[in-house]
Amino acid sequence: MSGISVQGVSKSFGDVQAVQAMDLEVAEGEFVSILGPSGCGKTTLLRMLAGLEFPTEGQISIGGQVVNDKSPADRDIAMVFQSYALYPHMTVAGNIEYPLKKRKVPKAEREERIRQAAAMLKLEDLLGRKPRELSGGQQQRVALGRAVVRDPAVFLMDEPLSNLDAKLRSHMRAELIQLHRRIGRTMIYVTHDQLEAMTMSDRIAIMHEGALQQLATPKEVYARPANAFVAGFIGMPPMNLVDAKLDGDGNLSVFGRQYRFVASDGPGHSGEQTVKVGFRPEDVVLRDDGEAARVAIVEPTGHEVIVVFEIDSARIVGRVSPELDLKADDQVRLAPRVERIHVFSGTDGDRLGGVHSEG
Amino acid sequence: MAGQRSFARKLMFNAFAWTIVLVIVFPLIWMILTSLKPQSELFMIPPGFFPEQVTFEHYWRLLTETPFLTYLRNSTVLATATTLIVIIIATLGAHSLTRFAYPGREFLARAVLFTYLLPSVVLILPLYFLMINVGLGNTLASLVIAYTTFALPYALWLLRSFMAGIPDDLEAAAMVDGASRMRAFVDVILPQALPGIISTALFTAILAWNEYLYALVLVNSDDVRPLTTGVMSMLVTSFNIEWSLLMAASVMMSVPLIFVFVFLQRYLTRGFGAGAVKG
Amino acid sequence: MESSTRPAPKDTGLSPGTRSSMLGLMLIAPTVLVFCAVIVYPLISAIYLSLFSIYTPTMEGDWAGLSNYKVLIQSGEFWRSFGNNLVWTVGTLTLQIVFGILVALVLHQNLWFRSLARSLVLFPYFLSTVVAVLVWRWLFNDLYGVLNHFLMWTRIIDMPIDWLGTMPNAMISMILVGAWKYFPFVVIAVLARLQTIPDELYEAATIDGAGPVARFRDITLPQLREVLVVIILLRTIWDFKEFDLIYLLTGGGPVISTQTLPLMVYKEAFALNQMGSASAVAVMMMLFMLVFMFFYLRKAED
């Protein structure tokens, strides 16, 4: 029983509300990413889980025990910091040994566990070095080693890969997935990088302005974003969002074309309202009966081409095959794939549903 | 040709720069040279630059015929005691000011800076009364207490900027690893702050070593006088001023400073980096 | 689980945030205590003393109200001392800044034995004022001082100069020695700032056609402005309250020609035994300084 339960947790610093009324249930052994733009409160949430900050309201439980008043030392957690926070005056071995020492693990056992952790993270040759003599990737592994060596119930990671270069980052992603599979502990992983969240997590919690936006599997978050923020945040390039009118009978008009709204997976609608219609770049298709558009910008990436189209003054991003060989100022006709259209409220951005047919 | 011309320019610039440096340090060179000249050579007209005859007689007289050694002992005790007390209090205080949240913290930080600028001459009159009233008149203890008035704000200000430079994550990591707040301070913050603590200690010791005004007002007998007022009293009391003896005393007084400059200069440089150097 | 072997933290009934605040207050407590005892109490006491007429040796006296201040404001000596204080501060500070920047620029260049040169230049700043003054008084000595000999040998003067005993020589000498002792502070601060100006700025300016003078005027000076403001404020405060150097070099003389406010405080208190009016001078002096202290505190906030 080493799940995490966050119930109605809020945290404010003076007048600033960093986290508001947050609920989060994480099962034992689960890998959950907390994803959001900087300043969204994700790190504050993580630090509250660690016991480095204390909630102004609400309750945090780890392994079924309320830990609100417990110091970090008493929470059976380990944390990997964005800055790694390696103790500069200790060797690699000293750094890894420190949590064991503080928990009064006998000397012989300490040495054995350092050896194991070092072997798992390929640190054997570096044990005698000081952190400043290590490369960024090596420091990263030491920080992981310091967390792994204690075998805690929960791992907390605060953007652990953000200081690595792109190549090393993708390598470490794979290593972390493997590590999680091997030790099977609960992991909470804070990141602003959606690629990390999408590739590594069992579930993703997306935060914005201190509030939870959606908690779901990566697939779900991509296919059925809970609101316009999530829709615009997930995906590279992000989802196209255009304003549209929805009348009382469920007729939706986008770029002068009519669609039938369906509330199959949303709370539905009532009466006439303005909405935001979203569709992903890969769901933009060129069809002869589509809307007239001008090609504004063409960005080839190799296996695909990112194209910015202009319809009147609106800009639509599409992801198309290089074989189409589009050039700037070409005139085309396009339309979104009907079954992949998302409809969000024009006021609060919540998901209302999709569309089921044209006309 | 071009290489020759650039070398000539370099030579000219170096000559110019080193002339300035030598003019700046000339008084100190003259101090050393004078201290090595026999008394008779001081009154030659025109004066010779190097001593015709190098003598250490003034140093010998200083150590055997004057209370110089007593002054030296007093200054050493003063500088050591002041530094120890101030560093202990200021290290705890700076840790509190940089890593804890409580009402009044910002006000305290500002008060520290304010007192750091306060003129000694304002505090000295009440302190003079205070020391006499509590029976500490004319003691080394009264000077140690008085020295904390400038040394503590100064040390706090320096240490605060040193300790603010230590990443918060280090303390957090130690706490997650199982240390208590104070344990994390001892295990992680203190070792990181050590270079800063050493430079603050050096600056504090230099301040205490050089202090004059409090010593002038608060003590008035040779057995408790530090070097500053002691050496000055040698000037005032002697019938005819023995410059070579005074220069020898000046050199001796500066020896600890020379030691710091030669062996511990990186700590001084670190202190400048922390932004505050007292005048 | 290791955590189960640890004793549970004592239940104090306080929230963890409060417990941490209390630890913080405990750590700052010694500082606050010492501050109150040796700074706050004397500071208030100084203001209080200034309202009495006290004879220093007996430490007894009577309530005088504001009469100490009234006497001061009408006293020529007070305003003379204040004027001297301004002349000294402005004079020595100007020299310190000009000379400090110049030497910093020189030491910033690629010089042979640069670190030795830097150490030598910084040395006067850390020297005891007593030593500095003794050395200079020996240099200034009218009969045997090397300064007079040198100037006569180079035929700049034909009679020995009385450097400390006449005016305006005494004030000029004082300002010179002050500049010599304290300009290294400016050098340290300016040098540190110079090292942070990116070379690209100079390269860009050179490409844009700026010569050495234009580069100094358009890049170096503007980059130094911030640090110079701070230096000037700090040094103004410190030079204004300087006691040791002036007391030891001229003692305020001839008569009171170089007497500044800190010297007047000392004289009133311990030569004239008027502790009350000495406190009044000290308080007035602090009031003048508060202006600069206020600006410096505002700067330091940023």
mmCIF file with all atom_site columns, C-alpha atoms in Angstrom, chain A residues 74-143:
data_model
loop_
_atom_site.group_PDB
_atom_site.id
_atom_site.type_symbol
_atom_site.label_atom_id
_atom_site.label_alt_id
_atom_site.label_comp_id
_atom_site.label_asym_id
_atom_site.label_entity_id
_atom_site.label_seq_id
_atom_site.pdbx_PDB_ins_code
_atom_site.Cartn_x
_atom_site.Cartn_y
_atom_site.Cartn_z
_atom_site.occupancy
_atom_site.B_iso_or_equiv
_atom_site.pdbx_formal_charge
_atom_site.auth_seq_id
_atom_site.auth_comp_id
_atom_site.auth_asym_id
_atom_site.auth_atom_id
_atom_site.pdbx_PDB_model_num
ATOM 1  C CA . ASP A 1 74  ? 9.433  10.428 8.000   1.00 0.00 ? 74  ASP A CA 1
ATOM 2  C CA . ARG A 1 75  ? 7.611  10.012 4.697   1.00 0.00 ? 75  ARG A CA 1
ATOM 3  C CA . ASP A 1 76  ? 9.527  7.128  3.107   1.00 0.00 ? 76  ASP A CA 1
ATOM 4  C CA . ILE A 1 77  ? 10.045 9.057  -0.101  1.00 0.00 ? 77  ILE A CA 1
ATOM 5  C CA . ALA A 1 78  ? 13.045 9.881  -2.231  1.00 0.00 ? 78  ALA A CA 1
ATOM 6  C CA . MET A 1 79  ? 13.335 12.884 -4.467  1.00 0.00 ? 79  MET A CA 1
ATOM 7  C CA . VAL A 1 80  ? 15.389 13.728 -7.532  1.00 0.00 ? 80  VAL A CA 1
ATOM 8  C CA . PHE A 1 81  ? 15.834 17.479 -7.966  1.00 0.00 ? 81  PHE A CA 1
ATOM 9  C CA . GLN A 1 82  ? 16.000 19.439 -11.184 1.00 0.00 ? 82  GLN A CA 1
ATOM 10 C CA . SER A 1 83  ? 19.365 20.804 -10.063 1.00 0.00 ? 83  SER A CA 1
ATOM 11 C CA . TYR A 1 84  ? 20.287 17.280 -8.832  1.00 0.00 ? 84  TYR A CA 1
ATOM 12 C CA . ALA A 1 85  ? 21.249 18.884 -5.487  1.00 0.00 ? 85  ALA A CA 1
ATOM 13 C CA . LEU A 1 86  ? 24.298 16.659 -5.138  1.00 0.00 ? 86  LEU A CA 1
ATOM 14 C CA . TYR A 1 87  ? 26.302 17.452 -2.018  1.00 0.00 ? 87  TYR A CA 1
ATOM 15 C CA . PRO A 1 88  ? 29.372 19.124 -3.551  1.00 0.00 ? 88  PRO A CA 1
ATOM 16 C CA . HIS A 1 89  ? 31.690 18.318 -0.650  1.00 0.00 ? 89  HIS A CA 1
ATOM 17 C CA . MET A 1 90  ? 30.941 14.580 -0.707  1.00 0.00 ? 90  MET A CA 1
ATOM 18 C CA . THR A 1 91  ? 32.110 11.966 -3.203  1.00 0.00 ? 91  THR A CA 1
ATOM 19 C CA . VAL A 1 92  ? 29.658 10.062 -5.354  1.00 0.00 ? 92  VAL A CA 1
ATOM 20 C CA . ALA A 1 93  ? 29.786 7.213  -2.841  1.00 0.00 ? 93  ALA A CA 1
ATOM 21 C CA . GLY A 1 94  ? 29.249 9.698  -0.010  1.00 0.00 ? 94  GLY A CA 1
ATOM 22 C CA . ASN A 1 95  ? 26.245 11.184 -1.760  1.00 0.00 ? 95  ASN A CA 1
ATOM 23 C CA . ILE A 1 96  ? 24.631 7.792  -2.288  1.00 0.00 ? 96  ILE A CA 1
ATOM 24 C CA . GLU A 1 97  ? 25.478 6.712  1.227   1.00 0.00 ? 97  GLU A CA 1
ATOM 25 C CA . TYR A 1 98  ? 24.037 9.818  2.919   1.00 0.00 ? 98  TYR A CA 1
ATOM 26 C CA . PRO A 1 99  ? 20.349 8.763  3.053   1.00 0.00 ? 99  PRO A CA 1
ATOM 27 C CA . LEU A 1 100 ? 21.359 5.355  4.405   1.00 0.00 ? 100 LEU A CA 1
ATOM 28 C CA . LYS A 1 101 ? 23.552 6.945  7.058   1.00 0.00 ? 101 LYS A CA 1
ATOM 29 C CA . LYS A 1 102 ? 20.756 9.246  8.171   1.00 0.00 ? 102 LYS A CA 1
ATOM 30 C CA . ARG A 1 103 ? 18.546 6.191  8.556   1.00 0.00 ? 103 ARG A CA 1
ATOM 31 C CA . LYS A 1 104 ? 21.171 4.389  10.600  1.00 0.00 ? 104 LYS A CA 1
ATOM 32 C CA . VAL A 1 105 ? 21.673 1.504  8.200   1.00 0.00 ? 105 VAL A CA 1
ATOM 33 C CA . PRO A 1 106 ? 24.655 -0.581 9.411   1.00 0.00 ? 106 PRO A CA 1
ATOM 34 C CA . LYS A 1 107 ? 27.959 0.020  7.650   1.00 0.00 ? 107 LYS A CA 1
ATOM 35 C CA . ALA A 1 108 ? 28.232 -3.386 5.963   1.00 0.00 ? 108 ALA A CA 1
ATOM 36 C CA . GLU A 1 109 ? 24.725 -3.169 4.549   1.00 0.00 ? 109 GLU A CA 1
ATOM 37 C CA . ARG A 1 110 ? 25.352 0.403  3.392   1.00 0.00 ? 110 ARG A CA 1
ATOM 38 C CA . GLU A 1 111 ? 28.331 -0.703 1.360   1.00 0.00 ? 111 GLU A CA 1
ATOM 39 C CA . GLU A 1 112 ? 26.426 -3.546 -0.203  1.00 0.00 ? 112 GLU A CA 1
ATOM 40 C CA . ARG A 1 113 ? 23.549 -1.294 -1.199  1.00 0.00 ? 113 ARG A CA 1
ATOM 41 C CA . ILE A 1 114 ? 25.827 1.396  -2.608  1.00 0.00 ? 114 ILE A CA 1
ATOM 42 C CA . ARG A 1 115 ? 27.457 -1.328 -4.695  1.00 0.00 ? 115 ARG A CA 1
ATOM 43 C CA . GLN A 1 116 ? 24.086 -2.514 -5.985  1.00 0.00 ? 116 GLN A CA 1
ATOM 44 C CA . ALA A 1 117 ? 22.841 0.983  -6.797  1.00 0.00 ? 117 ALA A CA 1
ATOM 45 C CA . ALA A 1 118 ? 26.130 1.839  -8.493  1.00 0.00 ? 118 ALA A CA 1
ATOM 46 C CA . ALA A 1 119 ? 25.925 -1.318 -10.571 1.00 0.00 ? 119 ALA A CA 1
ATOM 47 C CA . MET A 1 120 ? 22.348 -0.620 -11.604 1.00 0.00 ? 120 MET A CA 1
ATOM 48 C CA . LEU A 1 121 ? 23.222 2.926  -12.728 1.00 0.00 ? 121 LEU A CA 1
ATOM 49 C CA . LYS A 1 122 ? 26.730 2.131  -14.074 1.00 0.00 ? 122 LYS A CA 1
ATOM 50 C CA . LEU A 1 123 ? 28.430 4.359  -11.519 1.00 0.00 ? 123 LEU A CA 1
ATOM 51 C CA . GLU A 1 124 ? 31.034 1.863  -10.283 1.00 0.00 ? 124 GLU A CA 1
ATOM 52 C CA . ASP A 1 125 ? 33.993 3.754  -11.747 1.00 0.00 ? 125 ASP A CA 1
ATOM 53 C CA . LEU A 1 126 ? 32.858 7.119  -10.454 1.00 0.00 ? 126 LEU A CA 1
ATOM 54 C CA . LEU A 1 127 ? 32.322 6.352  -6.761  1.00 0.00 ? 127 LEU A CA 1
ATOM 55 C CA . GLY A 1 128 ? 35.462 8.185  -5.640  1.00 0.00 ? 128 GLY A CA 1
ATOM 56 C CA . ARG A 1 129 ? 34.810 11.355 -7.620  1.00 0.00 ? 129 ARG A CA 1
ATOM 57 C CA . LYS A 1 130 ? 33.319 14.652 -6.495  1.00 0.00 ? 130 LYS A CA 1
ATOM 58 C CA . PRO A 1 131 ? 30.143 15.862 -8.253  1.00 0.00 ? 131 PRO A CA 1
ATOM 59 C CA . ARG A 1 132 ? 31.932 18.755 -9.972  1.00 0.00 ? 132 ARG A CA 1
ATOM 60 C CA . GLU A 1 133 ? 34.185 16.250 -11.748 1.00 0.00 ? 133 GLU A CA 1
ATOM 61 C CA . LEU A 1 134 ? 31.191 14.587 -13.420 1.00 0.00 ? 134 LEU A CA 1
ATOM 62 C CA . SER A 1 135 ? 29.349 15.335 -16.639 1.00 0.00 ? 135 SER A CA 1
ATOM 63 C CA . GLY A 1 136 ? 25.699 16.386 -16.516 1.00 0.00 ? 136 GLY A CA 1
ATOM 64 C CA . GLY A 1 137 ? 24.511 12.899 -17.407 1.00 0.00 ? 137 GLY A CA 1
ATOM 65 C CA . GLN A 1 138 ? 26.708 11.331 -14.741 1.00 0.00 ? 138 GLN A CA 1
ATOM 66 C CA . GLN A 1 139 ? 25.462 13.766 -12.111 1.00 0.00 ? 139 GLN A CA 1
ATOM 67 C CA . GLN A 1 140 ? 21.943 12.859 -13.124 1.00 0.00 ? 140 GLN A CA 1
ATOM 68 C CA . ARG A 1 141 ? 22.664 9.181  -12.526 1.00 0.00 ? 141 ARG A CA 1
ATOM 69 C CA . VAL A 1 142 ? 24.196 9.910  -9.128  1.00 0.00 ? 142 VAL A CA 1
ATOM 70 C CA . ALA A 1 143 ? 21.040 11.811 -8.163  1.00 0.00 ? 143 ALA A CA 1
#
